[in-house]
mmCIF file of C-alpha atoms in Angstrom:
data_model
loop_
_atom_site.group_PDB
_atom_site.id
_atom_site.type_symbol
_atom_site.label_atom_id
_atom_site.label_comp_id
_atom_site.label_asym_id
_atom_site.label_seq_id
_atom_site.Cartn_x
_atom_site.Cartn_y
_atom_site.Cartn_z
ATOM 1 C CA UNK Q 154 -75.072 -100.298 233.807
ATOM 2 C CA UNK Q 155 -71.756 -101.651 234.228
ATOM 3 C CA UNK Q 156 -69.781 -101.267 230.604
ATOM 4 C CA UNK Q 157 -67.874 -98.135 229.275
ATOM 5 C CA UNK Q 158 -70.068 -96.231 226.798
ATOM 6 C CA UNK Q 159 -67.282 -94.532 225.256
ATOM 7 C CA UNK Q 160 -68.692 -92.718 222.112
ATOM 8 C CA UNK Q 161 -66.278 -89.921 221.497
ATOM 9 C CA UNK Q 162 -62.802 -88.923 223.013
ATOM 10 C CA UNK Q 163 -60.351 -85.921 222.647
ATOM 11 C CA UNK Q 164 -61.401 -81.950 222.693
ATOM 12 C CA UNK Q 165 -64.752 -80.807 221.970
ATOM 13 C CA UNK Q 166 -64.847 -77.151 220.873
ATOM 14 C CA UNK Q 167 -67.688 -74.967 221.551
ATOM 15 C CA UNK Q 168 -69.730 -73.507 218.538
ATOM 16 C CA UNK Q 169 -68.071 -70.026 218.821
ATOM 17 C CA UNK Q 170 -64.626 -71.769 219.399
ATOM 18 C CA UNK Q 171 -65.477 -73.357 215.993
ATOM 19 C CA UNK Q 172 -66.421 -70.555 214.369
ATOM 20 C CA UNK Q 173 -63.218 -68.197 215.660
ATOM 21 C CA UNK Q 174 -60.913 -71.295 213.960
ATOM 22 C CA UNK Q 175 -63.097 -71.137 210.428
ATOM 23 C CA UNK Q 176 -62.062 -67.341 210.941
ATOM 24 C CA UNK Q 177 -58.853 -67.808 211.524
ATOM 25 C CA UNK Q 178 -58.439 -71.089 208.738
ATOM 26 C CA UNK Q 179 -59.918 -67.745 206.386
ATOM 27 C CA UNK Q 180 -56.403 -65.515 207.759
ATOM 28 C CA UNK Q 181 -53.570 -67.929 207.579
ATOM 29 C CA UNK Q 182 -55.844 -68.708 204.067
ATOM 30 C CA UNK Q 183 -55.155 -65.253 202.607
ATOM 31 C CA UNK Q 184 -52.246 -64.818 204.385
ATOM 32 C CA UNK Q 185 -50.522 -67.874 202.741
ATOM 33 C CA UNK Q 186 -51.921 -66.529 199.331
ATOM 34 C CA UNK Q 187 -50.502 -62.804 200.162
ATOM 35 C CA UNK Q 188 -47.263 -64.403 200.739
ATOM 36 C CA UNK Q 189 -46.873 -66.734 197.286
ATOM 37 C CA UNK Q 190 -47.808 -63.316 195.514
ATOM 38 C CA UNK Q 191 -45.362 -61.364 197.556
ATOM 39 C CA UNK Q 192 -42.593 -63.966 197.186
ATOM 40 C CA UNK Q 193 -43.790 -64.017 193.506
ATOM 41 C CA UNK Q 194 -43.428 -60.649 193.019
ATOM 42 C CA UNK Q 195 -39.637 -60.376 195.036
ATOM 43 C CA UNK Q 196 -38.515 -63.267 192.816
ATOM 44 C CA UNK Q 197 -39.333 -61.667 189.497
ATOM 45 C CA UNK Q 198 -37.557 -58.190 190.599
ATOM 46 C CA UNK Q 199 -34.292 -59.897 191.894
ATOM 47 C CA UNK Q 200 -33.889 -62.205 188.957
ATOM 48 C CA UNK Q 201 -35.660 -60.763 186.547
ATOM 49 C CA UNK Q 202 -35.708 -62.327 183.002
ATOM 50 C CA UNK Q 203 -32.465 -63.598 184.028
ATOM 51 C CA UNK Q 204 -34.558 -66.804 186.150
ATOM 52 C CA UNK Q 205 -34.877 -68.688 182.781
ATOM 53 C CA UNK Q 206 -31.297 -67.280 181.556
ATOM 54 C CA UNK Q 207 -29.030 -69.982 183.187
ATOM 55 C CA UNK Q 208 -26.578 -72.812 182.379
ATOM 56 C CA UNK Q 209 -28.228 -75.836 182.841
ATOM 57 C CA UNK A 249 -75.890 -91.218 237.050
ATOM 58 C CA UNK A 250 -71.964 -92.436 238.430
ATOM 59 C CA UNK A 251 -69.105 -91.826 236.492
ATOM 60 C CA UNK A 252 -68.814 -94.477 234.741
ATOM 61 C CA UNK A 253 -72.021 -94.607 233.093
ATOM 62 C CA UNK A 254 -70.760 -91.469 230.901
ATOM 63 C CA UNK A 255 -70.649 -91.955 227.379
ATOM 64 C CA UNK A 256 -68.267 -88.490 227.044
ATOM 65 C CA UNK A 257 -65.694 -89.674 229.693
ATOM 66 C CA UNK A 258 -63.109 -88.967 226.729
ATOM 67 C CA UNK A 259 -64.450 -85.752 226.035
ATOM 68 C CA UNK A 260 -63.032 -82.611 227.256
ATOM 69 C CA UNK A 261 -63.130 -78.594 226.847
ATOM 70 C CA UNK A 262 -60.367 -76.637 225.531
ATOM 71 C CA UNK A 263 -59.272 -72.964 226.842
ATOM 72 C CA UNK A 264 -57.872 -72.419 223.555
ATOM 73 C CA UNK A 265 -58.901 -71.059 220.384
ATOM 74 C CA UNK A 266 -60.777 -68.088 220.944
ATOM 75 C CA UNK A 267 -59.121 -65.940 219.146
ATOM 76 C CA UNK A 268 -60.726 -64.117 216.235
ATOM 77 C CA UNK A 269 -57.986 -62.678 213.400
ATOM 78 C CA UNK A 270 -58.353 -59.434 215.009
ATOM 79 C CA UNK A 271 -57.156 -61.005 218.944
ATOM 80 C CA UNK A 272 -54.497 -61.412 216.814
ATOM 81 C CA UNK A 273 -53.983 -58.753 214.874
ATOM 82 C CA UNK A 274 -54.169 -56.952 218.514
ATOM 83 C CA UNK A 275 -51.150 -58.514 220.047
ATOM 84 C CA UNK A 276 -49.212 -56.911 217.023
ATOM 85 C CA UNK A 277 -49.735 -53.909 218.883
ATOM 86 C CA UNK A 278 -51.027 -51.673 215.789
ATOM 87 C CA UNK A 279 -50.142 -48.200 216.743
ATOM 88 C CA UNK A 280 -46.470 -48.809 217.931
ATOM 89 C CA UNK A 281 -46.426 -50.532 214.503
ATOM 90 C CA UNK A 282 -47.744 -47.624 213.088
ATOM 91 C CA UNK A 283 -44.700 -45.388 214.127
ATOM 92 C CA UNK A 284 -42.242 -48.353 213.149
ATOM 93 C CA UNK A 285 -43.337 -48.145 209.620
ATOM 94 C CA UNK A 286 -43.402 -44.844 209.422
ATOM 95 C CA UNK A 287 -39.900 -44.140 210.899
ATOM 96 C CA UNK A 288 -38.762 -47.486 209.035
ATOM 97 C CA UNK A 289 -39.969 -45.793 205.424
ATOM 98 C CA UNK A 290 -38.164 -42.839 206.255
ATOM 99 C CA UNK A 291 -34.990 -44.446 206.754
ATOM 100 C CA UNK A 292 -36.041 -46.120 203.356
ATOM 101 C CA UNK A 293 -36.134 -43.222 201.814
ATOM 102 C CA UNK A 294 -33.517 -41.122 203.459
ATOM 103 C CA UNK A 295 -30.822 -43.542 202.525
ATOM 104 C CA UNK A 296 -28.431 -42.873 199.818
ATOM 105 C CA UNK A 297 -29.024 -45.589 196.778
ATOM 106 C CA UNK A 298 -31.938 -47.262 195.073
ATOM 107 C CA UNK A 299 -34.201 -50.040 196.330
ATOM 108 C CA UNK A 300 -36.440 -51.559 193.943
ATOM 109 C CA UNK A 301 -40.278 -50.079 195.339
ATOM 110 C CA UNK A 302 -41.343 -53.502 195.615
ATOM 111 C CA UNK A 303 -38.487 -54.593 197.670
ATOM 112 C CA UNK A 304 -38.788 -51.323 199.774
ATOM 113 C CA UNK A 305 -42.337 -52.845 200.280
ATOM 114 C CA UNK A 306 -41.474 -55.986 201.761
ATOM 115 C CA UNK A 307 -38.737 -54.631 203.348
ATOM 116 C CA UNK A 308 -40.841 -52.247 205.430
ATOM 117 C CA UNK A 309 -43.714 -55.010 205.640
ATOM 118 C CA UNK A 310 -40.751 -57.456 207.394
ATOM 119 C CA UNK A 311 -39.715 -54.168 209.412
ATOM 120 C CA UNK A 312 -43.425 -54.098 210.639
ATOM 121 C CA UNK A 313 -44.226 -57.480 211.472
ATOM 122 C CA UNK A 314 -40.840 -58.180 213.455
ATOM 123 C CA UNK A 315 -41.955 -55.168 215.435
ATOM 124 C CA UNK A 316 -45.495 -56.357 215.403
ATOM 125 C CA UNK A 317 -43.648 -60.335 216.807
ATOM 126 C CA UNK A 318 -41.921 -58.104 219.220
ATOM 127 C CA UNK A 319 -45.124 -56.774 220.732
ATOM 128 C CA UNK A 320 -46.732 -60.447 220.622
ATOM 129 C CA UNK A 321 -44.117 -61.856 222.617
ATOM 130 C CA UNK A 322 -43.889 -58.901 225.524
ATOM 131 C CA UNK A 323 -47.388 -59.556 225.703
ATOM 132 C CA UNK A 324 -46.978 -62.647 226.417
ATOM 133 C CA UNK A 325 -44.305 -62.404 228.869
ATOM 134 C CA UNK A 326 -46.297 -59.456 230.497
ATOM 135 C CA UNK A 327 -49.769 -60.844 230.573
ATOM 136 C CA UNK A 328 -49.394 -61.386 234.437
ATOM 137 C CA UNK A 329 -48.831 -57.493 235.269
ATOM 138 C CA UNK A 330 -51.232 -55.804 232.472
ATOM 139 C CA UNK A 331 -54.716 -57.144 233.695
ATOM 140 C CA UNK A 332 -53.780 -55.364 236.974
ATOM 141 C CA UNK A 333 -52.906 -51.931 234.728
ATOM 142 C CA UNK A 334 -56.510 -50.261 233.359
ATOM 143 C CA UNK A 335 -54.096 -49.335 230.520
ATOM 144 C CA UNK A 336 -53.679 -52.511 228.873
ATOM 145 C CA UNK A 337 -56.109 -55.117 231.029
ATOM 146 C CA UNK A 338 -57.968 -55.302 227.657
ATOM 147 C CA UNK A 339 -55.434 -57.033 225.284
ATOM 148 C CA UNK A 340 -56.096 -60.375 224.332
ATOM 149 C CA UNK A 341 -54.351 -62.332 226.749
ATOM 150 C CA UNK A 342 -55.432 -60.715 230.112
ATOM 151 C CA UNK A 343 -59.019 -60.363 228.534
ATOM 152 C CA UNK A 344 -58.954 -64.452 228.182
ATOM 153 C CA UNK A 345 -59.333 -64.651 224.056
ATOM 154 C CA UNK A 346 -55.189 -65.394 223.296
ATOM 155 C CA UNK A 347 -53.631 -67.989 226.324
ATOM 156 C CA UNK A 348 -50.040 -66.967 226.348
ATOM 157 C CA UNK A 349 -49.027 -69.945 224.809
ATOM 158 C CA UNK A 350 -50.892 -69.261 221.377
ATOM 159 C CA UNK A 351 -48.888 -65.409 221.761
ATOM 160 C CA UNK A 352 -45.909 -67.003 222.314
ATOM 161 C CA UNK A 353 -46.127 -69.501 219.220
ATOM 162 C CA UNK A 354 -47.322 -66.407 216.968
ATOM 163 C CA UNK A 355 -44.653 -63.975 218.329
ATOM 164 C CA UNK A 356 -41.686 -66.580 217.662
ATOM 165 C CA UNK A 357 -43.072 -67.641 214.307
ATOM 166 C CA UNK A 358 -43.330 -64.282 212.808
ATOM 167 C CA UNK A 359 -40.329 -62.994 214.400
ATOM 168 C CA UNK A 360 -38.437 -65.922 212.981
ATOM 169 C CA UNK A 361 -40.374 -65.348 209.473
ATOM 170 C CA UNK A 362 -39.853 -61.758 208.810
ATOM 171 C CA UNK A 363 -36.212 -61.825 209.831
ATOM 172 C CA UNK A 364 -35.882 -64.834 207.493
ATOM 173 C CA UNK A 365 -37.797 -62.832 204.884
ATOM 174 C CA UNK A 366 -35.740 -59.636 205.352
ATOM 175 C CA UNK A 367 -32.411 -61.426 204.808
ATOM 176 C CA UNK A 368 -33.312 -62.928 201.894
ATOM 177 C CA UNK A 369 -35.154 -59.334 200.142
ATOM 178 C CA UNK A 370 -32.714 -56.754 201.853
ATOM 179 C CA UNK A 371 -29.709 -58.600 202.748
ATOM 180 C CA UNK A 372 -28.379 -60.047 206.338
ATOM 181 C CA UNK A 373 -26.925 -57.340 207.647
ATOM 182 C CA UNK A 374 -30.770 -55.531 207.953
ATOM 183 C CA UNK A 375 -31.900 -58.855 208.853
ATOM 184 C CA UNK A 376 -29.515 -59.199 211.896
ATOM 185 C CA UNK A 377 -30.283 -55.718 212.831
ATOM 186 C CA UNK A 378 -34.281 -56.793 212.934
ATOM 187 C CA UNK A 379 -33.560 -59.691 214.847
ATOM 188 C CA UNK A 380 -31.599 -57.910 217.020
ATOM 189 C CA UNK A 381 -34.025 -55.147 217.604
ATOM 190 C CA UNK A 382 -36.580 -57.965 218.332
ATOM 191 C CA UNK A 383 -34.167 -59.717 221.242
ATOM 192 C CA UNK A 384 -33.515 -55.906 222.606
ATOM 193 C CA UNK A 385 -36.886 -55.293 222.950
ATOM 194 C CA UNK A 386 -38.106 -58.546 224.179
ATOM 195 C CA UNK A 387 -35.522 -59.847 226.455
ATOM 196 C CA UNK A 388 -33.179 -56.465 227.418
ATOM 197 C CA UNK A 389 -36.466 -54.156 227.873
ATOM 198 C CA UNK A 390 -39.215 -56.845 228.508
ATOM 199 C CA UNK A 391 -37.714 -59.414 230.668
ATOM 200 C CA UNK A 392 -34.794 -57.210 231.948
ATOM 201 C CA UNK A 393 -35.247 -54.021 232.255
ATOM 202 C CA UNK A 394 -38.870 -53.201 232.539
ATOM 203 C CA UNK A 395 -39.007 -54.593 236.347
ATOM 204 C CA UNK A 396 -35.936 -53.960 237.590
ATOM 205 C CA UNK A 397 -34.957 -50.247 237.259
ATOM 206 C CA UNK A 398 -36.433 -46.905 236.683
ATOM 207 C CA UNK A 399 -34.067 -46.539 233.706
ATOM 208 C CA UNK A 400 -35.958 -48.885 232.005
ATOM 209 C CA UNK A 401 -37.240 -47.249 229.394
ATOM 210 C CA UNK A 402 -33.940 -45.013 228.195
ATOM 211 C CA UNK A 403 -32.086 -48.074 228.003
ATOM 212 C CA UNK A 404 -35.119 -49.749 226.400
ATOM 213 C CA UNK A 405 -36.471 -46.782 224.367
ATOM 214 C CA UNK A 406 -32.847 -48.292 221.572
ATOM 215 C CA UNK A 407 -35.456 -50.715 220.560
ATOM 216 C CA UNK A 408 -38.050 -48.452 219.160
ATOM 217 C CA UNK A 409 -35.471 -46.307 217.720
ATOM 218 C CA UNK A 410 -33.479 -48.569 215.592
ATOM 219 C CA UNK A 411 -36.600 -49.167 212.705
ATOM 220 C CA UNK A 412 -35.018 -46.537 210.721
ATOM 221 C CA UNK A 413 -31.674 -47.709 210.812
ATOM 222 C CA UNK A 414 -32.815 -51.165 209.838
ATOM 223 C CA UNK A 415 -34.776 -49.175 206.872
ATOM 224 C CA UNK A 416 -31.680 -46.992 206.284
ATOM 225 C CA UNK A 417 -29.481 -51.101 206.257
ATOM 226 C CA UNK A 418 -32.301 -52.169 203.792
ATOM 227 C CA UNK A 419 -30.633 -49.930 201.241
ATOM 228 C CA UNK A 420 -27.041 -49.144 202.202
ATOM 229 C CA UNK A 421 -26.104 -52.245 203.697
ATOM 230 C CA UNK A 422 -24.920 -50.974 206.785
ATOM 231 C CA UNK A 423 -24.941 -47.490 209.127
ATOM 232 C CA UNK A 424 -24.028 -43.908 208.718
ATOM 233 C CA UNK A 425 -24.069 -40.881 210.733
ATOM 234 C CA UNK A 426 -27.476 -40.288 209.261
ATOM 235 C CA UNK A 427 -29.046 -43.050 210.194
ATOM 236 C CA UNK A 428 -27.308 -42.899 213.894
ATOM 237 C CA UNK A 429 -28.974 -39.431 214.006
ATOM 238 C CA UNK A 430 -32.542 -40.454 213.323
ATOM 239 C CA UNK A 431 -31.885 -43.440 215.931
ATOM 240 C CA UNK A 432 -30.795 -40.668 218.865
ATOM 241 C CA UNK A 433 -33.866 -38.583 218.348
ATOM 242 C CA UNK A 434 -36.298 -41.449 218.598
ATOM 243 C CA UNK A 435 -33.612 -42.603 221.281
ATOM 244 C CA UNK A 436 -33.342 -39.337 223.521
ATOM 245 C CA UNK A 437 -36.782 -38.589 222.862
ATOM 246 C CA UNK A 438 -38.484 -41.756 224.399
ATOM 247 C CA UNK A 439 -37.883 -40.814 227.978
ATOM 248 C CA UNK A 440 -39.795 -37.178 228.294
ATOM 249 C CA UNK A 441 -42.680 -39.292 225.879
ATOM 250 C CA UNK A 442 -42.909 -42.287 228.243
ATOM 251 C CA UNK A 443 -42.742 -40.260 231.578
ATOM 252 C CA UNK A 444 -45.251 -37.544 230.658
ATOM 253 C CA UNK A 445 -47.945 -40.932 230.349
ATOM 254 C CA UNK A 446 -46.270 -42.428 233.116
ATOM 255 C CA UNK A 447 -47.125 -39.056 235.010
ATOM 256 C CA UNK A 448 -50.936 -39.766 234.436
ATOM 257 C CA UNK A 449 -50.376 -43.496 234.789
ATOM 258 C CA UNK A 450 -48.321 -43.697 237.810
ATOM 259 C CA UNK A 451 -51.448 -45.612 240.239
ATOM 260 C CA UNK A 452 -51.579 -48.442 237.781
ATOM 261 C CA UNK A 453 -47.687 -48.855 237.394
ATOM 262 C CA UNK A 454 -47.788 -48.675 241.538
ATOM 263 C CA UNK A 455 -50.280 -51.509 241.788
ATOM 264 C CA UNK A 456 -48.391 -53.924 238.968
ATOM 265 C CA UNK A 457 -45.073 -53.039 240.767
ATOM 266 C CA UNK A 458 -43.412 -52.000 237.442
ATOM 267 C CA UNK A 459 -40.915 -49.648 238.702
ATOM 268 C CA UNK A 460 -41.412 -46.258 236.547
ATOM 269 C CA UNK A 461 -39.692 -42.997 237.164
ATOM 270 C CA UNK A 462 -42.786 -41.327 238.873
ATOM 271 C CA UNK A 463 -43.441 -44.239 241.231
ATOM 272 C CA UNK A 464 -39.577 -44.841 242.384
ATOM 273 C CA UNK A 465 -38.326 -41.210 242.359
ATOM 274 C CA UNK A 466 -41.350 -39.052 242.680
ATOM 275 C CA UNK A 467 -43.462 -37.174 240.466
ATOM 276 C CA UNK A 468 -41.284 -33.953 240.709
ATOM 277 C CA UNK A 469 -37.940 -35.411 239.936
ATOM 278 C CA UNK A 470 -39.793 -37.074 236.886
ATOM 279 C CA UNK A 471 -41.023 -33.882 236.305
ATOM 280 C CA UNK A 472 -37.086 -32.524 236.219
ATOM 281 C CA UNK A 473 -36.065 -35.490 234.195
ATOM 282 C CA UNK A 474 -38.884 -34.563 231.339
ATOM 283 C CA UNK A 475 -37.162 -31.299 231.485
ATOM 284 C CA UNK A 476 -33.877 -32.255 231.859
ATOM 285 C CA UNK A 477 -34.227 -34.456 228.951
ATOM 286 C CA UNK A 478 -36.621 -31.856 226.542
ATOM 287 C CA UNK A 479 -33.603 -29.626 225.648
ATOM 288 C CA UNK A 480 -31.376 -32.606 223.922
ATOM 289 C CA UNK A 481 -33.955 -33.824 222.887
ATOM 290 C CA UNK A 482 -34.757 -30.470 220.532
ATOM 291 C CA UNK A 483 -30.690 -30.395 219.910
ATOM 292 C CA UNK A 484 -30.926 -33.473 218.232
ATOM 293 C CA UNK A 485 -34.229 -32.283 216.441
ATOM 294 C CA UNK A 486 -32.222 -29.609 214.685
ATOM 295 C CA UNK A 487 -29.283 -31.406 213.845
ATOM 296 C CA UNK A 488 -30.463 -33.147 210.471
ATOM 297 C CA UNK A 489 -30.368 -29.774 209.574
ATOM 298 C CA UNK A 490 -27.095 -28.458 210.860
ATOM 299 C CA UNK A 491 -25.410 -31.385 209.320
ATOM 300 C CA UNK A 492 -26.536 -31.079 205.596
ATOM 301 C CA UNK A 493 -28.633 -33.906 205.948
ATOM 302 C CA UNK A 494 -32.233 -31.382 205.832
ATOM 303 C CA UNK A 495 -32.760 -28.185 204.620
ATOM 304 C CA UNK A 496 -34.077 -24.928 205.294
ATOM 305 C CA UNK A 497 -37.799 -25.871 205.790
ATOM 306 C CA UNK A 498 -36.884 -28.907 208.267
ATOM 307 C CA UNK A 499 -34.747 -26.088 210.353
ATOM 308 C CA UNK A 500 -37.260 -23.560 210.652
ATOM 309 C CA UNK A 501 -40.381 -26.543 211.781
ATOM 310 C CA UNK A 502 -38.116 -28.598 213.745
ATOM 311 C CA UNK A 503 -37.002 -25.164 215.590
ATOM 312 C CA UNK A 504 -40.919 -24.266 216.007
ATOM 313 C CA UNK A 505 -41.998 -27.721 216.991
ATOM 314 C CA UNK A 506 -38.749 -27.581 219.297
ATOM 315 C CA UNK A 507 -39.717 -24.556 221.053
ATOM 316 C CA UNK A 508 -43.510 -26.087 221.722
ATOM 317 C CA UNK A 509 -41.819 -28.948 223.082
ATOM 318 C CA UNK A 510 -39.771 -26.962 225.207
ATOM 319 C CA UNK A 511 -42.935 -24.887 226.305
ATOM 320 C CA UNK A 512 -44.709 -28.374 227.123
ATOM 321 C CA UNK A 513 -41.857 -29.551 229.223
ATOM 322 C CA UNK A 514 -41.450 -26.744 230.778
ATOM 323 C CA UNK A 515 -45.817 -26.457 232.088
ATOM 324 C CA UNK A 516 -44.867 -30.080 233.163
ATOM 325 C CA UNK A 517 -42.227 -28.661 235.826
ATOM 326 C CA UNK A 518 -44.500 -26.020 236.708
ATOM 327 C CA UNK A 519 -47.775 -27.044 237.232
ATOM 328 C CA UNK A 520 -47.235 -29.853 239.855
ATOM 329 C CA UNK A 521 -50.914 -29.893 241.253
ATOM 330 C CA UNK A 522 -54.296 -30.729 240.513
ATOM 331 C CA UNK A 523 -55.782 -31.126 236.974
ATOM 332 C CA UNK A 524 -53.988 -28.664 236.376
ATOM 333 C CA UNK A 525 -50.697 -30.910 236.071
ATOM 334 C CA UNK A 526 -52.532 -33.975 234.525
ATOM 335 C CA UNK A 527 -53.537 -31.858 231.459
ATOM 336 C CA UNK A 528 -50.018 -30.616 231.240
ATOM 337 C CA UNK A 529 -48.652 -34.139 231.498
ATOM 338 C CA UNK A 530 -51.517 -35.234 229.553
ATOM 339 C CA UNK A 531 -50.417 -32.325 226.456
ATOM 340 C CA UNK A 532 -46.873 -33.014 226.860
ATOM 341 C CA UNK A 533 -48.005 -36.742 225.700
ATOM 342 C CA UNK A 534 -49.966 -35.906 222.823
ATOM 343 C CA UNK A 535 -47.656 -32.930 221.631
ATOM 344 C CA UNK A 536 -44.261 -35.386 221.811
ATOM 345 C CA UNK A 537 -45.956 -37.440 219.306
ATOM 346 C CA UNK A 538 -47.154 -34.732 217.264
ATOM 347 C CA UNK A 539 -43.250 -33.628 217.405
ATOM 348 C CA UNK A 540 -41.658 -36.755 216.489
ATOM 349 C CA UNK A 541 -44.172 -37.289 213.643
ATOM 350 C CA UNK A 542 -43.904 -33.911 212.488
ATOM 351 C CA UNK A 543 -40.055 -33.797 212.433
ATOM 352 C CA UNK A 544 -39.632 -37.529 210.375
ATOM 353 C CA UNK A 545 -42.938 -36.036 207.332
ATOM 354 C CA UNK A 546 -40.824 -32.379 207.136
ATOM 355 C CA UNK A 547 -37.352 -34.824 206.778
ATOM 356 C CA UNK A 548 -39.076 -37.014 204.230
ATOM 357 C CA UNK A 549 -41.271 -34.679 202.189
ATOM 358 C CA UNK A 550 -38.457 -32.377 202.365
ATOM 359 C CA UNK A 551 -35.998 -34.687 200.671
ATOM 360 C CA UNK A 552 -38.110 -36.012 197.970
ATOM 361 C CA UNK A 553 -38.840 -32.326 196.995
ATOM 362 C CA UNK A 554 -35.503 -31.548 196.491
ATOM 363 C CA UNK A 555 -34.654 -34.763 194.792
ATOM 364 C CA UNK A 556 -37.243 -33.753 192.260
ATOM 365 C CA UNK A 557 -36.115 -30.729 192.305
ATOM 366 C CA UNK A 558 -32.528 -31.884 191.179
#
């Protein structure tokens, strides 16, 4: 057999290296959702009701 | 079968991405962090002037995670010398879940992210501070200091000291003698902390050629140093209160806890042999955090009482 069988190319990741990135995707996940609350949160208590007070 | 009759010849294994949330959560080095926010919330708190309890939140959190960057990134640069130390062979990268490079990429981003964050919550002024604390610690201690001189760590110890002046800048904008004050105890108090474990860890400092006190100068000059540096290091434990900055209460514990530090110290230059001198370097560690924890909750619980107190 003389022809390239090529049927996949690039990194293959071993089952527990795919289940350590679903952990992590679940982190930067609740992370990113901890920081839009938290940047929320700072937004409100800097402006204040003063955010929709403004000259156009 | 030859080579080319492979039908994965593309296919290859990655080193990478090992890593579970708590690797790296690890390389945040959690108890340092510990102390950070905990020195950090005093300066919070100690300052004159108001911050908002939720910025004081995020201010502290940015505090802790530049500290927490800080400890990613020596990791990283120190991964070759702590899988020879027992000490710290164990952290992710010498253990083989973190490479350095996926330390590195965390440390920057969240060092670059929490300064960012800081600036815009609690103004530049902490958020230069924070950065600046990061590059002490990372490039002065880590990549200068640490393997080069004996000194390292009282030159080096400014970096865990300045959290709460960077609290103490969240509020006030900028320094006082207070906040200078809480930095010199941290500051002058490092050196008889760090030698009493370098004491007990003085084979595995010897065999990753990190030049500590105890392996260049001996155990019994480091022994004299600890003293030598014990008794300003209980001057500048009193004088919150001999400045008007703590009361009554912090004097009296702060003189107590002084003279136990003093007592350790002083068991350290004695008892030079045997177990003997391992359990008395051994209690010297354990009773100079005690001290430093002790002194910061009497400071803190101390002021709030008398703030509610009128």
């Amino acid at each position: 057999m003389t022809t390239l069988e090529t049927t996949e190319t690039g990194i293959r990741l071993t089952d527990e290296q795919k289940k350590r990135r679903s952990q992590r995707n679940w982190a930067i996940g609740l992370a990113l959702g901890a920081l839009v609350a938290l940047f929320y949160a700072v937004t409100i208590v800097k402006l204040g009701p003063g955010i929709l007070n403004r000259p156009l | 079968m030859s080579l080319i009759d492979r039908t994965d010849i593309g296919v290859s294994e990655w080193a990478g991405g090992n890593a579970s949330p708590a690797d790296y959560f690890a390389l945040l080095k959690p108890r340092v962090m510990s102390l950070v926010v905990f020195t950090a919330l005093a300066g919070v708190i100690m300052a004159p002037g108001q911050l908002h309890p939720v910025l004081a939140f995020v201010s502290i959190l940015c505090i802790a995670v530049g500290a927490g960057a800080s400890g990613a990134l020596n990791m990283w640069y120190d991964a070759d010398i702590d899988r020879l130390m027992t000490r710290t062979a164990t952290r992710p990268i010498p253990a083989g879940k973190v490479t350095p490079d996926e330390a590195l990429a965390f440390g920057m981003a969240l060092s670059f992210g929490s300064v960012l964050v800081l600036g815009i919550v609690a103004g530049w002024f902490a958020a230069a501070f924070l950065a600046f604390t990061i590059f002490f610690y990372v490039v002065v201690y880590t990549m200068w200091l640490k393997r080069s001189t004996p000194q390292n760590i009282v030159i080096g110890g400014a970096a865990g000291a300045f959290p709460p002046m960077i609290g103490w800048a969240c509020v006030t904008g900028g320094v006082s003698v207070e906040s200078c004050l809480m930095f010199a105890l941290i500051f002058i108090w490092t050196p008889p902390h760090f030698w009493s474990l370098a004491l007990l860890k003085s084979e595995d400092y010897a065999r990753a050629g990190v030049p500590m006190l105890p392996n260049v100068a001996g155990p019994d000059a480091t022994r004299a140093q600890i003293l030598a540096y014990s008794l300003p290091t209980v001057i500048v434990g009193l004088a919150p209160g001999l400045i008007g900055m703590a009361g009554l209460v912090y004097g009296v514990v702060a003189a107590l806890f002084g003279l136990g530090f003093l007592y350790h110290a002083w068991r350290v230059y004695r008892v030079r042999d045997g177990i003997e001198a391992r359990k008395a370097a051994g209690r010297m560690f354990g009773f100079s955090i005690l001290y430093l924890f002790t002194l910061f909750a009497v400071l803190v619980a101390e002021h709030l009482v008398l703030g509610m107190m009128g």
